[in-house]
Tab-separated table of C-alpha atoms in Angstrom:
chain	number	residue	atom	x	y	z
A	24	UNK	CA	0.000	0.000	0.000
A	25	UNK	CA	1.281	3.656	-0.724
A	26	UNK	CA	1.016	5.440	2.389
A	27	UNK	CA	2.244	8.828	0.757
A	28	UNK	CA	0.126	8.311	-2.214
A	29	UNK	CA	-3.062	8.051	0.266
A	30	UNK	CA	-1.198	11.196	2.321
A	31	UNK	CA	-0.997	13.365	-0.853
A	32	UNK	CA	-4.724	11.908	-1.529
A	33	UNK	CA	-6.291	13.465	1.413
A	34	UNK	CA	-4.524	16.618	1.630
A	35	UNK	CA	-6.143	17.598	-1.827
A	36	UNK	CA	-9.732	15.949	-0.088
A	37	UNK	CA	-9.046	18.513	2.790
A	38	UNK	CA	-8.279	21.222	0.465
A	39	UNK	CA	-11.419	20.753	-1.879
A	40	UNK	CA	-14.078	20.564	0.969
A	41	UNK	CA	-12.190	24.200	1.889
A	42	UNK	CA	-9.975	22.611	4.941
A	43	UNK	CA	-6.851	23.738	5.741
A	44	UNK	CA	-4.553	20.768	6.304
A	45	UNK	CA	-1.523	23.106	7.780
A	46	UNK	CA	-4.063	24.264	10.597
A	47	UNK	CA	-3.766	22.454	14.240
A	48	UNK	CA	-5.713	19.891	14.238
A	49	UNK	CA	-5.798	18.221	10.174
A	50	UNK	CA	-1.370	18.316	10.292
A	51	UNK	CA	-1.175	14.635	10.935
A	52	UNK	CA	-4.269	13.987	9.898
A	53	UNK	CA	-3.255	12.546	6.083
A	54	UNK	CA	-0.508	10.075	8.118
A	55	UNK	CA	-3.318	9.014	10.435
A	56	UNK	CA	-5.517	8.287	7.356
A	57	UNK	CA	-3.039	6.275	5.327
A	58	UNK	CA	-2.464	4.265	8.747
A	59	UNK	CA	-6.059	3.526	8.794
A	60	UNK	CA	-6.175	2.474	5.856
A	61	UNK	CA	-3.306	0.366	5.891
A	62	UNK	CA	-4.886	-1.426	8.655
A	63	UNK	CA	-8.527	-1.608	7.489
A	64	UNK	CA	-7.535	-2.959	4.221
A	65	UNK	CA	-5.249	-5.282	5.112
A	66	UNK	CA	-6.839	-8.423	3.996
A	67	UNK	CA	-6.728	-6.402	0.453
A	68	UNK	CA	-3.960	-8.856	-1.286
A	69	UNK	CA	-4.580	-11.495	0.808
A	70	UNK	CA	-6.205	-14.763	-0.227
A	71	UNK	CA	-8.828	-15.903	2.276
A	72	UNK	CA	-8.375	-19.554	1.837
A	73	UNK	CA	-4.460	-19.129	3.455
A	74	UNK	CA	-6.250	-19.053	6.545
A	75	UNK	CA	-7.926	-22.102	6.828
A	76	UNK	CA	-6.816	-25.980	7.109
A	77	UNK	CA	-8.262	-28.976	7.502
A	78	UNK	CA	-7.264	-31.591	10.329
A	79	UNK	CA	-8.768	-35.044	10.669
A	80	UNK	CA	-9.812	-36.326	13.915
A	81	UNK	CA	-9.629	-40.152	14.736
A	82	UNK	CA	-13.536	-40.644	14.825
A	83	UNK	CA	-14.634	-38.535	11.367
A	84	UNK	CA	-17.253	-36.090	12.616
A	85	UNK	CA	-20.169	-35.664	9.832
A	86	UNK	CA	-22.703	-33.307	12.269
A	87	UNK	CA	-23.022	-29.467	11.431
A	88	UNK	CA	-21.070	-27.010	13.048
A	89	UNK	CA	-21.480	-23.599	13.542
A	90	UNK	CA	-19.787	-20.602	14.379
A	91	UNK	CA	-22.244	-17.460	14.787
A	92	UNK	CA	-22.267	-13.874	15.384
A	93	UNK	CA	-18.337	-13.595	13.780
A	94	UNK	CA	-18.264	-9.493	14.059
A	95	UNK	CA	-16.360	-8.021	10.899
A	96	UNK	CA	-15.796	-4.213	9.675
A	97	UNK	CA	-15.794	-3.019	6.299
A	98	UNK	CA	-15.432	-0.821	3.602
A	99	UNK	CA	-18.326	-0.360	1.063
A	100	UNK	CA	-15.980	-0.060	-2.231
A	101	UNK	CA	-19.417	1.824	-3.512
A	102	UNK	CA	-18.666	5.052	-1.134
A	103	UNK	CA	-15.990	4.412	0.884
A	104	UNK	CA	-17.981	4.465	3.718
A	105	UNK	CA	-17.997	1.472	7.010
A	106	UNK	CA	-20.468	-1.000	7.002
A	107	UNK	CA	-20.109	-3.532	10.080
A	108	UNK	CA	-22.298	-6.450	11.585
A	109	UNK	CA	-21.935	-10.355	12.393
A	110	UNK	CA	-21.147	-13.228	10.134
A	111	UNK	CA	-22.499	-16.636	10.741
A	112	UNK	CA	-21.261	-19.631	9.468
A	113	UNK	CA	-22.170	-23.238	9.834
A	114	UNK	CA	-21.021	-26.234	7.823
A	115	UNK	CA	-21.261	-30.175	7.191
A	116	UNK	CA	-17.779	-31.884	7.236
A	117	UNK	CA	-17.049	-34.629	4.569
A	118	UNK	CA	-15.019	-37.209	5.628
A	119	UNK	CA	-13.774	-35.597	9.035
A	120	UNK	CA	-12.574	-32.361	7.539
A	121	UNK	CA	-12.821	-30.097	9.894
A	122	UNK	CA	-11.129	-26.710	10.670
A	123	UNK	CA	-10.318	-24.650	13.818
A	124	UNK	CA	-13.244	-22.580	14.915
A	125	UNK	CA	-10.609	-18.998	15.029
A	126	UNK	CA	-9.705	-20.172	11.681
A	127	UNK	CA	-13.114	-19.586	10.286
A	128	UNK	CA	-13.208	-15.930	12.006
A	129	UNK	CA	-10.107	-15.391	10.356
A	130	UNK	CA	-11.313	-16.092	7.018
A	131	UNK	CA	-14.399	-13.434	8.008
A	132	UNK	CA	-11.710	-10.952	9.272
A	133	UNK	CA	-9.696	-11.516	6.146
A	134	UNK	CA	-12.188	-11.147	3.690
A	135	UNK	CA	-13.758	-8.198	5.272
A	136	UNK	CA	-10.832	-6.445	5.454
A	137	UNK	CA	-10.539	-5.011	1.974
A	138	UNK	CA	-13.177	-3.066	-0.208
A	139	UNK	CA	-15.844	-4.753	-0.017
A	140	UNK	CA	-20.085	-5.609	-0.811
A	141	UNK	CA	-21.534	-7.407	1.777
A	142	UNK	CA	-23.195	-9.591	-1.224
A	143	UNK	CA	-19.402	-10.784	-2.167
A	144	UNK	CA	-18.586	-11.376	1.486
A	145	UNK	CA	-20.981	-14.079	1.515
A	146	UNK	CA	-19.529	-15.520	-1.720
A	147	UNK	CA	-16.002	-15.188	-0.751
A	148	UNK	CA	-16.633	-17.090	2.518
A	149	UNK	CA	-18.520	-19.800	1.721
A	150	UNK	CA	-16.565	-20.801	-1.834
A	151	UNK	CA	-13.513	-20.622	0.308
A	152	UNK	CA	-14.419	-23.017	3.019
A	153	UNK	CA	-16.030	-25.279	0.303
A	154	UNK	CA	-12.290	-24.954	-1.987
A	155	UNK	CA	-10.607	-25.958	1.206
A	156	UNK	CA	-12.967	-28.315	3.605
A	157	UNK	CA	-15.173	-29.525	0.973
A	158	UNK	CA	-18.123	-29.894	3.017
A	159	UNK	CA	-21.023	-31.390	2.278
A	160	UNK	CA	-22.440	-28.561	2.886
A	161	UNK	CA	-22.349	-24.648	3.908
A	162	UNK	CA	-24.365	-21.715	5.004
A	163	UNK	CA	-22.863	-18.106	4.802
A	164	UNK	CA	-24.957	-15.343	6.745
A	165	UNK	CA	-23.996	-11.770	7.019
A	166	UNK	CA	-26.253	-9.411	9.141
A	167	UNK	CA	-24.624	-5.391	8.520
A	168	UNK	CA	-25.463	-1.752	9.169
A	169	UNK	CA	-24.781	-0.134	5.889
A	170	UNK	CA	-23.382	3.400	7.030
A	171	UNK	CA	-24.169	4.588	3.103
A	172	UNK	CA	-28.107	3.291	4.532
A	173	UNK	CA	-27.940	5.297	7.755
A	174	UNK	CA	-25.104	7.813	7.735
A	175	UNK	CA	-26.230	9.620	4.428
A	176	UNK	CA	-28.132	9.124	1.665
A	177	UNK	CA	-31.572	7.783	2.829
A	178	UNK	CA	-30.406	7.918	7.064
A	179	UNK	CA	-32.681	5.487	8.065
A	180	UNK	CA	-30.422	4.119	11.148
A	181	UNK	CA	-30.785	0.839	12.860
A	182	UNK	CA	-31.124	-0.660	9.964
A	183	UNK	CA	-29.835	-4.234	8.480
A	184	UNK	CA	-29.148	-5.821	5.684
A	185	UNK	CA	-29.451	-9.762	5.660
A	186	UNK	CA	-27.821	-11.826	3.221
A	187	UNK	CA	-26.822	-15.591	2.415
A	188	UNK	CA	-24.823	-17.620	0.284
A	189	UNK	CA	-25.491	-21.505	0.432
A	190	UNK	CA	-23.751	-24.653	-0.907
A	191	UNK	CA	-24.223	-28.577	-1.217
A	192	UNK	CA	-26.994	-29.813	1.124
A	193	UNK	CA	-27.913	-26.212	2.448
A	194	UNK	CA	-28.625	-25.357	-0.931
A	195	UNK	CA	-30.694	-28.332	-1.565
A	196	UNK	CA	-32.193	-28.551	1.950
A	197	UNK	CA	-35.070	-25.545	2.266
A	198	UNK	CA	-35.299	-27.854	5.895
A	199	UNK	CA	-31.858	-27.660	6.945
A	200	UNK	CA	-31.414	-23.800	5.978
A	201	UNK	CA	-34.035	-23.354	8.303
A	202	UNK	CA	-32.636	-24.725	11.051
A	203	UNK	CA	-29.589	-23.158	10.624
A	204	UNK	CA	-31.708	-20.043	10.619
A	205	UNK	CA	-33.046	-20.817	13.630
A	206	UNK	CA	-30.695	-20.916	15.394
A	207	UNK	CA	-28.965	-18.429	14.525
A	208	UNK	CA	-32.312	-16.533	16.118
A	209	UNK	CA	-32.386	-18.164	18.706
A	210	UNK	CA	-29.623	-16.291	20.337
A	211	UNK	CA	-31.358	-13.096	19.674
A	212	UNK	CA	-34.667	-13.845	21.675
């Protein structure tokens, strides 16, 4: 990442909203930016399936397992703007294939942690466990506050987008989405 380049960047962003960037408080304000940004985007040019790995245990485990309310921060790549919420995850192991449960928040922090839609989030997850576990099946849900929703444009706050990517049997299985689905509520009641 170029640090000056995103320096430079919001000097002129300071200057064209009529800012003075020399003035007290904006003179390390363009360093503290490009730090932020170094750190916010840091999953940018990595790959998300570097941080998971299987391991096989000595009786193979074929049950679901989940892993819910992951929480993840974002950029929108639409306006630059946060968008933040929890990630829930549950799976089907083939053949005993099973990964650490911080490995799978990883893999959310990872992928959240570049521009991002929360609709390619869900993707991004779920094809990566299914590249590396290859479970029979998967379930991907990402509950977010859009900031673009309730910090400007529109400004209706408290409000959350839903969405889900599915593969193999939760796909297939209207049943067995909705018992992932519940519960994934039932921690919310």
């Amino acid at each position: 990442m170029d640090k000056k380049k995103i320096e430079r960047a919001v000097r002129d962003i300071l200057e064209a909203i009529g800012e003075d960037p020399t003035r007290d408080g904006l003179q390390r304000t363009p360093e503290r930016v490009a730090e932020m940004y170094q750190d916010i985007l840091s999953g940018t040019n990595q790959q998300p399936e570097e941080h998971l790995e299987f391991f096989s245990e000595d009786e193979e485990y074929q049950d679901m397992i989940m892993v819910k309310d992951i929480s993840f921060y974002s950029i929108c790549e639409h306006h630059l703007i946060p968008f933040f919420g929890k990630v829930h995850i549950a799976y089907i192991p083939k053949e005993g294939r099973i990964t650490g449960f911080s490995r799978l928040a990883r893999l959310v922090e990872t992928v959240a942690r570049r521009l991002q839609l929360q609709e390619r989030m869900n993707k991004m997850i779920a094809d990566a466990i299914v590249n590396v576990l290859e479970p029979l099946g998967v379930l991907v849900i990402v509950e977010a506050e859009q900031m673009c929703m309730t910090m400007r444009g529109i400004r209706k706050t408290e409000s959350r987008t839903v969405t889900s990517a599915a593969r193999g049997l939760f796909k297939e299985d209207s049943a067995a989405r909705a018992e992932i689905i519940n519960l994934i509520k039932g921690s919310k009641e």
